[in-house]
CSV table of C-alpha atoms and ligand atoms in Angstrom, one decimal:
chain,number,residue,atom,x,y,z
A,549,UNK,CA,-11.9,-24.9,7.5
A,550,UNK,CA,-10.2,-21.6,8.7
A,551,UNK,CA,-8.8,-19.7,5.7
A,552,UNK,CA,-5.4,-18.1,5.8
A,553,UNK,CA,-5.7,-15.2,3.3
A,554,UNK,CA,-2.4,-14.2,1.6
A,555,UNK,CA,-3.9,-12.4,-1.3
A,556,UNK,CA,-1.9,-9.3,-2.5
A,557,UNK,CA,-4.9,-7.0,-2.9
A,558,UNK,CA,-7.8,-6.8,-2.3
A,559,UNK,CA,-6.5,-8.6,0.7
A,560,UNK,CA,-7.1,-9.5,4.3
A,561,UNK,CA,-9.0,-7.0,6.5
A,562,UNK,CA,-9.4,-7.3,10.3
A,563,UNK,CA,-12.4,-9.1,11.6
A,564,UNK,CA,-13.2,-5.9,13.4
A,565,UNK,CA,-13.4,-4.0,10.1
A,566,UNK,CA,-15.5,-6.6,8.3
A,567,UNK,CA,-17.9,-7.2,11.2
A,568,UNK,CA,-18.5,-3.5,11.9
A,569,UNK,CA,-18.9,-2.7,8.2
A,570,UNK,CA,-21.3,-5.6,7.8
A,571,UNK,CA,-23.4,-4.4,10.7
A,572,UNK,CA,-23.5,-0.9,9.2
A,573,UNK,CA,-24.6,-2.3,5.9
A,574,UNK,CA,-27.7,-3.6,7.7
A,575,UNK,CA,-28.3,-0.7,10.1
A,576,UNK,CA,-26.0,2.3,10.0
A,577,UNK,CA,-25.5,4.3,13.3
A,578,UNK,CA,-28.9,3.4,14.6
A,579,UNK,CA,-30.6,5.2,11.6
A,580,UNK,CA,-32.6,2.1,10.6
A,581,UNK,CA,-31.0,2.6,7.1
A,582,UNK,CA,-28.2,0.8,5.4
A,583,UNK,CA,-24.8,2.6,5.1
A,584,UNK,CA,-25.4,2.1,1.3
A,585,UNK,CA,-28.6,4.1,1.2
A,586,UNK,CA,-28.0,7.1,3.3
A,587,UNK,CA,-27.0,10.6,2.1
A,588,UNK,CA,-23.2,11.3,2.3
A,589,UNK,CA,-24.3,14.7,3.6
A,590,UNK,CA,-26.2,13.2,6.5
A,591,UNK,CA,-24.9,14.1,9.9
A,592,UNK,CA,-24.1,10.4,10.6
A,593,UNK,CA,-21.9,10.0,7.5
A,594,UNK,CA,-20.3,13.5,7.9
A,595,UNK,CA,-19.2,12.3,11.3
A,596,UNK,CA,-17.6,9.2,9.8
A,597,UNK,CA,-15.5,11.0,7.2
A,598,UNK,CA,-14.4,13.6,9.7
A,599,UNK,CA,-13.4,11.0,12.2
A,600,UNK,CA,-11.5,9.0,9.6
A,601,UNK,CA,-9.6,12.1,8.5
A,602,UNK,CA,-8.8,13.0,12.1
A,603,UNK,CA,-7.6,9.5,12.8
A,604,UNK,CA,-5.3,9.3,9.8
A,605,UNK,CA,-3.7,12.6,11.0
A,606,UNK,CA,-3.4,11.3,14.5
A,607,UNK,CA,-1.9,7.9,13.6
A,608,UNK,CA,0.6,9.2,11.1
A,609,UNK,CA,1.3,12.3,13.2
A,610,UNK,CA,0.6,14.6,10.2
A,611,UNK,CA,1.7,18.2,10.8
A,612,UNK,CA,-0.5,21.2,10.2
A,613,UNK,CA,-0.9,22.4,6.6
A,614,UNK,CA,-1.8,19.0,5.2
A,615,UNK,CA,-5.2,17.7,4.1
A,616,UNK,CA,-6.3,14.1,4.2
A,617,UNK,CA,-8.5,13.2,1.2
A,618,UNK,CA,-10.6,10.2,0.4
A,619,UNK,CA,-10.9,9.9,-3.4
A,620,UNK,CA,-12.1,7.5,-6.0
A,621,UNK,CA,-10.2,6.3,-9.0
A,622,UNK,CA,-7.6,4.0,-7.3
A,623,UNK,CA,-3.9,4.7,-6.9
A,624,UNK,CA,-3.7,4.6,-10.7
A,625,UNK,CA,-5.5,7.9,-10.9
A,626,UNK,CA,-2.9,9.4,-8.7
A,627,UNK,CA,-0.3,8.5,-11.3
A,628,UNK,CA,-1.9,11.3,-13.3
A,629,UNK,CA,-3.2,13.6,-10.6
A,630,UNK,CA,0.2,14.1,-9.0
A,631,UNK,CA,1.9,15.5,-12.2
A,632,UNK,CA,-1.2,17.3,-13.2
A,633,UNK,CA,-1.1,19.3,-9.9
A,634,UNK,CA,2.7,19.4,-9.2
A,635,UNK,CA,4.8,19.0,-12.3
A,636,UNK,CA,5.7,22.3,-13.8
A,637,UNK,CA,8.9,21.5,-15.8
A,638,UNK,CA,10.6,18.4,-14.5
A,639,UNK,CA,10.2,15.6,-11.9
A,640,UNK,CA,12.4,12.8,-10.8
A,641,UNK,CA,11.1,9.2,-10.5
A,642,UNK,CA,12.7,6.0,-9.2
A,643,UNK,CA,11.8,3.0,-11.3
A,644,UNK,CA,11.4,0.1,-8.9
A,645,UNK,CA,8.5,-1.9,-10.5
A,646,UNK,CA,5.4,-2.1,-12.6
A,647,UNK,CA,3.6,0.6,-10.6
A,648,UNK,CA,6.5,3.0,-10.8
A,649,UNK,CA,6.6,2.3,-14.6
A,650,UNK,CA,2.9,3.2,-14.8
A,651,UNK,CA,3.4,6.4,-12.8
A,652,UNK,CA,6.3,7.5,-15.0
A,653,UNK,CA,4.3,6.9,-18.1
A,654,UNK,CA,1.6,9.3,-16.9
A,655,UNK,CA,4.1,11.9,-15.6
A,656,UNK,CA,5.6,12.1,-19.1
A,657,UNK,CA,2.3,13.5,-20.4
A,658,UNK,CA,2.9,16.6,-18.3
A,659,UNK,CA,6.6,17.4,-18.5
A,660,UNK,CA,10.2,16.2,-18.4
A,661,UNK,CA,10.8,13.1,-16.3
A,662,UNK,CA,14.2,12.2,-15.0
A,663,UNK,CA,14.3,8.5,-14.2
A,664,UNK,CA,17.1,8.7,-11.7
A,665,UNK,CA,17.7,5.0,-11.4
A,666,UNK,CA,16.0,1.7,-12.3
A,667,UNK,CA,16.3,-2.0,-11.3
A,668,UNK,CA,14.4,-3.1,-14.4
A,669,UNK,CA,17.4,-5.0,-15.8
A,670,UNK,CA,17.2,-7.3,-12.7
A,671,UNK,CA,13.4,-7.8,-12.9
A,672,UNK,CA,13.1,-5.2,-10.1
A,673,UNK,CA,14.5,-7.5,-7.5
A,674,UNK,CA,16.3,-4.7,-5.6
A,675,UNK,CA,16.0,-1.0,-4.8
A,676,UNK,CA,18.6,1.1,-6.7
A,677,UNK,CA,21.1,2.9,-4.5
A,678,UNK,CA,23.6,5.7,-4.9
A,679,UNK,CA,21.5,7.7,-7.4
A,680,UNK,CA,21.3,11.5,-7.4
A,681,UNK,CA,18.1,13.5,-7.4
A,682,UNK,CA,18.7,16.8,-9.1
A,683,UNK,CA,17.9,19.9,-7.1
A,684,UNK,CA,15.9,21.5,-9.9
A,685,UNK,CA,13.0,19.1,-10.1
A,686,UNK,CA,9.5,19.8,-8.8
A,687,UNK,CA,9.5,16.6,-6.7
A,688,UNK,CA,11.0,13.1,-6.3
A,689,UNK,CA,8.5,10.2,-6.7
A,690,UNK,CA,9.0,6.7,-5.4
A,691,UNK,CA,7.0,3.6,-4.7
A,692,UNK,CA,7.6,2.7,-1.1
A,693,UNK,CA,6.6,-0.9,-1.4
A,694,UNK,CA,6.7,-2.9,-4.7
A,695,UNK,CA,3.8,-5.2,-4.2
A,696,UNK,CA,4.7,-7.5,-7.2
A,697,UNK,CA,8.4,-7.9,-6.5
A,698,UNK,CA,8.5,-7.8,-2.7
A,699,UNK,CA,11.0,-4.9,-2.3
A,700,UNK,CA,10.4,-2.0,0.0
A,701,UNK,CA,11.9,1.4,1.0
A,702,UNK,CA,11.2,1.6,4.7
A,703,UNK,CA,12.5,5.1,5.0
A,704,UNK,CA,11.8,8.6,3.9
A,705,UNK,CA,14.6,9.4,1.4
A,706,UNK,CA,16.9,12.4,2.1
A,707,UNK,CA,16.8,14.6,-0.9
A,708,UNK,CA,16.7,18.4,-1.4
A,709,UNK,CA,13.3,18.4,-3.1
A,710,UNK,CA,9.8,17.4,-1.8
A,711,UNK,CA,8.9,13.8,-1.9
A,712,UNK,CA,5.9,12.1,-3.4
A,713,UNK,CA,5.2,8.5,-2.6
A,714,UNK,CA,2.9,5.7,-3.7
A,715,UNK,CA,2.4,3.9,-0.4
A,716,UNK,CA,-0.5,1.7,-1.6
A,717,UNK,CA,0.9,-1.5,-0.1
A,718,UNK,CA,2.7,-0.4,3.0
A,719,UNK,CA,1.0,2.7,4.5
A,720,UNK,CA,0.4,2.3,8.2
A,721,UNK,CA,3.2,-0.2,8.6
A,722,UNK,CA,5.8,2.3,9.8
A,723,UNK,CA,5.9,5.8,11.1
A,724,UNK,CA,6.5,8.4,8.3
A,725,UNK,CA,8.1,11.8,8.4
A,726,UNK,CA,5.2,13.4,6.6
A,727,UNK,CA,6.8,16.8,6.6
A,728,UNK,CA,9.2,15.7,3.8
A,729,UNK,CA,6.3,15.0,1.4
A,730,UNK,CA,4.2,17.0,-0.9
A,731,UNK,CA,1.9,14.1,-1.6
A,732,UNK,CA,1.5,10.6,-0.2
A,733,UNK,CA,-1.2,8.4,-1.8
A,734,UNK,CA,-2.4,4.8,-1.2
A,735,UNK,CA,-5.1,2.7,-2.7
A,736,UNK,CA,-7.1,1.4,0.3
A,737,UNK,CA,-7.3,-2.3,-0.7
A,738,UNK,CA,-4.3,-3.5,1.3
A,739,UNK,CA,-3.9,-2.0,4.7
A,740,UNK,CA,-7.1,-0.1,5.0
A,741,UNK,CA,-10.4,-1.0,3.4
A,742,UNK,CA,-12.1,-2.6,0.4
A,743,UNK,CA,-11.2,-1.3,-3.0
A,744,UNK,CA,-12.9,2.0,-4.1
A,745,UNK,CA,-11.2,4.7,-2.0
A,746,UNK,CA,-7.7,6.1,-2.2
A,747,UNK,CA,-6.2,8.0,0.6
A,748,UNK,CA,-4.3,11.1,-0.4
A,749,UNK,CA,-2.3,13.2,2.1
A,750,UNK,CA,-1.4,16.5,0.4
A,751,UNK,CA,0.6,19.5,1.5
A,752,UNK,CA,-1.7,22.5,0.9
A,753,UNK,CA,1.1,25.0,0.2
A,754,UNK,CA,2.4,22.7,-2.7
A,755,UNK,CA,-0.8,23.3,-4.7
A,756,UNK,CA,-1.5,26.1,-7.1
A,757,UNK,CA,2.0,26.5,-8.6
A,758,UNK,CA,1.5,24.9,-12.0
A,759,UNK,CA,0.6,26.9,-15.0
A,760,UNK,CA,-1.8,24.5,-16.7
A,761,UNK,CA,-5.6,24.5,-16.2
A,762,UNK,CA,-6.7,21.5,-14.2
A,763,UNK,CA,-10.1,19.8,-14.6
A,764,UNK,CA,-12.1,20.3,-11.5
A,765,UNK,CA,-12.3,16.7,-10.4
A,766,UNK,CA,-8.5,16.2,-10.9
A,767,UNK,CA,-7.5,19.4,-9.0
A,768,UNK,CA,-6.5,18.5,-5.4
A,769,UNK,CA,-7.7,22.0,-4.3
A,770,UNK,CA,-11.3,21.0,-5.2
A,771,UNK,CA,-11.2,18.2,-2.7
A,772,UNK,CA,-9.2,20.0,-0.1
A,773,UNK,CA,-11.7,22.9,-0.1
A,774,UNK,CA,-14.7,20.5,0.1
A,775,UNK,CA,-13.3,18.0,2.6
A,776,UNK,CA,-13.5,15.2,0.0
A,777,UNK,CA,-17.2,16.0,-0.4
A,778,UNK,CA,-17.2,17.9,-3.7
A,779,UNK,CA,-19.0,14.9,-5.2
A,780,UNK,CA,-20.3,11.7,-3.6
A,781,UNK,CA,-17.4,10.0,-2.0
A,782,UNK,CA,-17.1,6.2,-1.8
A,783,UNK,CA,-19.1,5.9,1.4
A,784,UNK,CA,-18.8,2.2,2.2
A,785,UNK,CA,-15.0,1.9,1.8
A,786,UNK,CA,-14.6,5.1,3.9
A,787,UNK,CA,-16.7,3.6,6.6
A,788,UNK,CA,-14.6,0.4,6.5
A,789,UNK,CA,-11.4,2.5,6.5
A,790,UNK,CA,-12.6,4.2,9.7
A,791,UNK,CA,-13.0,0.8,11.4
A,792,UNK,CA,-9.5,-0.2,10.4
A,793,UNK,CA,-8.1,3.1,11.7
A,794,UNK,CA,-9.9,2.6,15.0
A,795,UNK,CA,-8.6,-0.9,15.2
A,796,UNK,CA,-5.0,0.3,14.7
A,797,UNK,CA,-5.4,2.9,17.4
A,798,UNK,CA,-6.9,0.3,19.8
A,799,UNK,CA,-3.9,-2.0,19.2
A,800,UNK,CA,-1.4,0.7,20.0
A,801,UNK,CA,-0.9,2.7,16.8
A,802,UNK,CA,1.5,2.5,14.0
A,803,UNK,CA,4.6,1.6,16.0
A,804,UNK,CA,2.8,-1.4,17.3
A,805,UNK,CA,1.7,-2.4,13.8
A,806,UNK,CA,5.3,-2.1,12.7
A,807,UNK,CA,6.5,-4.3,15.5
A,808,UNK,CA,4.0,-7.0,14.6
A,809,UNK,CA,4.8,-6.7,10.8
A,810,UNK,CA,8.5,-7.0,11.4
A,811,UNK,CA,8.0,-10.0,13.6
A,812,UNK,CA,5.8,-11.8,11.1
A,813,UNK,CA,8.2,-11.0,8.2
A,814,UNK,CA,11.2,-12.2,10.2
A,815,UNK,CA,9.8,-15.6,10.9
A,816,UNK,CA,8.8,-16.2,7.3
A,817,UNK,CA,12.1,-15.0,5.8
A,818,UNK,CA,13.9,-17.2,8.4
A,819,UNK,CA,11.9,-20.2,7.2
A,820,UNK,CA,12.7,-19.4,3.5
A,821,UNK,CA,16.5,-18.8,4.3
A,822,UNK,CA,16.8,-22.1,6.2
A,823,UNK,CA,15.0,-24.1,3.6
A,824,UNK,CA,16.7,-26.3,1.0
A,825,UNK,CA,13.7,-26.1,-1.3
A,826,UNK,CA,12.6,-22.5,-1.2
A,827,UNK,CA,14.6,-19.3,-2.0
A,828,UNK,CA,13.7,-15.6,-1.7
A,829,UNK,CA,13.7,-13.5,-4.9
A,830,UNK,CA,14.3,-10.0,-3.5
A,831,UNK,CA,17.7,-8.6,-2.4
A,832,UNK,CA,18.0,-9.2,1.3
A,833,UNK,CA,18.5,-5.6,2.3
A,834,UNK,CA,15.4,-4.5,0.4
A,835,UNK,CA,13.0,-7.2,1.4
A,836,UNK,CA,9.4,-6.1,1.9
A,837,UNK,CA,7.7,-6.8,5.2
A,838,UNK,CA,4.4,-6.8,3.4
A,839,UNK,CA,4.9,-9.0,0.4
A,840,UNK,CA,7.2,-11.9,0.8
A,841,UNK,CA,8.2,-13.3,-2.6
A,842,UNK,CA,9.9,-16.6,-3.0
A,843,UNK,CA,10.3,-19.5,-5.5
A,844,UNK,CA,11.4,-23.1,-5.5
A,845,UNK,CA,15.1,-23.7,-6.2
A,846,UNK,CA,15.8,-24.9,-9.7
A,847,UNK,CA,15.9,-28.6,-8.8
A,848,UNK,CA,12.4,-28.5,-7.3
A,849,UNK,CA,10.8,-26.1,-9.8
A,850,UNK,CA,8.3,-28.6,-11.1
A,851,UNK,CA,6.8,-28.9,-7.6
A,852,UNK,CA,5.6,-25.3,-7.4
A,853,UNK,CA,2.0,-26.0,-8.4
A,854,UNK,CA,1.9,-29.1,-6.1
A,855,UNK,CA,2.9,-26.9,-3.2
A,856,UNK,CA,0.1,-24.4,-4.0
A,857,UNK,CA,-2.3,-27.3,-4.0
A,858,UNK,CA,-0.9,-28.7,-0.8
A,859,UNK,CA,-1.1,-25.3,0.9
A,860,UNK,CA,-4.7,-25.1,-0.2
A,861,UNK,CA,-5.5,-28.2,1.9
A,862,UNK,CA,-4.3,-26.3,4.9
A,863,UNK,CA,-6.7,-23.4,4.2
A,864,UNK,CA,-3.9,-21.2,2.7
A,865,UNK,CA,-5.1,-19.1,-0.2
A,866,UNK,CA,-3.6,-16.4,-2.4
A,867,UNK,CA,0.1,-17.4,-2.4
A,868,UNK,CA,0.6,-17.8,-6.1
A,869,UNK,CA,3.2,-15.3,-7.2
A,870,UNK,CA,2.5,-12.5,-9.7
A,871,UNK,CA,3.1,-13.8,-13.3
A,872,UNK,CA,6.1,-11.4,-13.7
A,873,UNK,CA,8.0,-13.1,-10.8
A,874,UNK,CA,6.4,-16.6,-10.6
A,875,UNK,CA,6.6,-18.9,-7.6
A,876,UNK,CA,4.9,-17.6,-4.5
A,877,UNK,CA,4.0,-14.3,-2.8
A,878,UNK,CA,2.8,-14.3,0.7
A,879,UNK,CA,1.2,-10.9,1.4
A,880,UNK,CA,1.3,-10.4,5.2
A,881,UNK,CA,-0.4,-7.1,5.6
A,882,UNK,CA,-1.3,-5.5,9.0
A,883,UNK,CA,-4.5,-7.6,9.4
A,884,UNK,CA,-2.6,-10.9,8.9
A,885,UNK,CA,-2.3,-12.7,12.2
A,886,UNK,CA,1.1,-14.2,13.1
A,887,UNK,CA,-0.7,-17.6,13.6
A,888,UNK,CA,-1.5,-17.7,9.8
A,889,UNK,CA,2.1,-17.0,8.9
A,890,UNK,CA,3.0,-19.9,11.2
A,891,UNK,CA,0.5,-22.2,9.4
A,892,UNK,CA,2.3,-21.3,6.1
A,893,UNK,CA,5.7,-22.0,7.6
A,894,UNK,CA,4.5,-25.4,8.9
A,895,UNK,CA,3.1,-26.2,5.4
A,896,UNK,CA,6.4,-25.3,3.8
A,897,UNK,CA,8.3,-27.5,6.3
A,898,UNK,CA,5.9,-30.4,5.9
A,899,UNK,CA,6.0,-30.2,2.1
A,900,UNK,CA,9.8,-30.1,2.1
A,901,UNK,CA,10.0,-33.1,4.4
A,902,UNK,CA,7.7,-35.1,2.1
A,903,UNK,CA,9.6,-34.4,-1.1
B,366,PLP,C1,2.1,-0.1,-5.1
B,366,PLP,C2,0.9,0.0,-5.9
B,366,PLP,N1,0.6,1.1,-6.6
B,366,PLP,C3,-0.5,1.2,-7.3
B,366,PLP,C4,-1.4,0.1,-7.5
B,366,PLP,C5,-2.6,0.3,-8.3
B,366,PLP,O1,-3.7,0.5,-7.5
B,366,PLP,P1,-5.2,0.7,-8.1
B,366,PLP,O2,-5.6,-0.7,-8.6
B,366,PLP,O3,-6.0,1.1,-6.8
B,366,PLP,O4,-5.2,1.7,-9.1
B,366,PLP,C6,-1.2,-1.0,-6.8
B,366,PLP,C7,-2.1,-2.2,-6.9
B,366,PLP,O5,-1.9,-3.3,-6.5
B,366,PLP,C8,0.0,-1.1,-6.0
B,366,PLP,O6,0.3,-2.3,-5.3
């Protein structure tokens, strides 16, 4: 049976990415060796990482003066690397979910943290508005897409200080004005590659202004200087990332990805809004186009596990909501075909008719 993969991460990757990576695991670039057993300094792999860096720059229209890094350690390591490298005295953070909470906790190890607003009191079901970011902070950090709660900031905030964003779950789903940012980081395991690599876009002139000593591996300058080759990079995820980037380019680039993502999200939210059984959990104006969170209305609540089971009979996997929200979460990242979203909508309609 065809599977429809709605997992939040690691999550669906394009067939193009999986097939080409599988081929390279057997025989990489005609070398007769597996991608997993060849030197990262071979000319074949050097070409891969350089092309991947160039494609990120091209697709996101990154201006001069920025480096694209491929690092290990997950997005969670960036919660610490960002303040290590950028926080001198004070930074502003927006608290919009679990990942923002984790980022704030790390930043507090390095200096003063001004949490400018939080939606914690409403279980992070909306994005705070009307907050003020002080002019005297080193940067303003936000999570562009809150994977667990299904809220998203699909814009680059207008503030007087440099931006830093965790874009782990929505990078490559909209054009970004990179010039407003000191750092953009994203774990790969949503819109890019298998887990194991984190993409970091860093403004070179923002580095070198903190007074503390930075351990070599945690210093962005190390990786900028060595083109992410200071130590052995995660070769296989980087190769897979290159396939995904090529695939995005072939399809028409980021604007085309956004068009598709908006379309998929619109039909699913329409189905939720017109249902008598299901209801969305995120504030309408802040709804994510990557993670669609919904629950059953109070009178149907005890049918939630039955629906997950029913969906399973249609090949639908990964729709159980995160434990802190409950209900369902349909993650519909770039690689998710519209046809799979339609299968989910049909399953919702059929289940509703039968109950
Ligand atoms: C928005 C966001 N930030 C950070 C993380 C943590 O990423 P990692 O597991 O790569 O450290 C996740 C993981 O799901 C996420 O969704």
